[in-house]
Amino acid sequence: MAAGNIKVTSKHCKKCNERTKFERNSLVWGAGDLIMVLLTAGLYLPFRFLIHALTNPWRCTKCGSR
Ligand SMILES: [Zn+2]
C-alpha cells in the first residue's frame, strides 16, 4: 500500500496543555474506492470519510496523544 501524505495542523493538546503540531495521514483514494462509489451511487463516500477519520485520528507530534 502506498504511503499517504501527512497533513499537519496546529491544535491545543490536552496532555501537553499547550498548542502543538498534530498530524494525520491524508485520505488516499484507490481504484477500489472508485468502484465502491460507482456501485453505491456515492453512498460509500460518507462511510469512507468516517472510516478514515476513525482509523487516522489527529495525533500530537509531541506526546503522541490523540
Ligand atoms: Zn501532546
Coordinates of C-alpha atoms and ligand atoms in Angstrom, one line a residue:
M1 CA 0.0 0.0 0.0
A2 CA 1.3 3.4 -1.0
A3 CA 2.2 5.8 1.8
G4 CA -0.1 8.8 2.0
N5 CA 0.8 12.4 2.5
I6 CA 0.9 13.6 6.1
K7 CA -1.3 16.5 7.0
V8 CA -0.1 18.8 9.7
T9 CA -2.1 21.3 11.7
S10 CA -1.7 23.2 14.9
K11 CA -4.1 22.3 17.8
H12 CA -4.3 22.5 21.5
C13 CA -3.1 19.3 23.2
K14 CA -4.9 18.4 26.4
K15 CA -1.9 16.3 27.5
C16 CA 0.8 18.8 26.8
N17 CA -1.5 21.6 27.9
E18 CA -0.2 23.8 25.1
R19 CA -0.6 24.4 21.4
T20 CA 1.3 21.7 19.5
K21 CA 1.5 20.3 16.0
F22 CA -0.8 17.5 15.1
E23 CA -0.5 15.2 12.1
R24 CA -2.5 12.6 10.4
N25 CA -2.4 10.6 7.2
S26 CA -4.4 12.3 4.4
L27 CA -7.1 10.3 2.7
V28 CA -5.7 8.3 -0.2
W29 CA -8.2 7.1 -2.9
G30 CA -7.6 3.8 -4.6
A31 CA -9.2 2.0 -7.5
G32 CA -11.3 0.0 -5.1
D33 CA -12.8 3.2 -3.7
L34 CA -13.8 4.4 -7.1
I35 CA -15.6 1.1 -7.8
M36 CA -17.4 1.3 -4.5
V37 CA -18.6 4.9 -5.2
L38 CA -19.9 3.8 -8.6
L39 CA -21.6 0.7 -7.1
T40 CA -23.3 2.6 -4.3
A41 CA -24.1 5.8 -6.3
G42 CA -22.0 7.9 -3.9
L43 CA -23.4 6.5 -0.6
Y44 CA -20.0 5.0 0.0
L45 CA -18.3 8.4 0.3
P46 CA -19.5 9.4 3.8
F47 CA -18.6 6.0 5.1
R48 CA -15.2 6.3 3.5
F49 CA -14.6 9.6 5.3
L50 CA -15.9 8.2 8.5
I51 CA -13.7 5.2 8.4
H52 CA -10.7 7.3 7.6
A53 CA -11.5 9.7 10.4
L54 CA -11.7 6.8 12.9
T55 CA -8.6 5.0 11.7
N56 CA -6.5 8.1 11.2
P57 CA -7.1 10.4 14.2
W58 CA -5.1 13.6 14.6
R59 CA -2.1 12.8 16.8
C60 CA 0.1 15.2 18.8
T61 CA 3.6 15.1 17.4
K62 CA 5.0 15.9 20.8
C63 CA 3.3 13.3 23.0
G64 CA 1.5 11.1 20.5
S65 CA -1.8 11.7 22.2
R66 CA -5.0 11.9 20.1
Ligands
ZN1 ZN 0.6 16.5 23.2

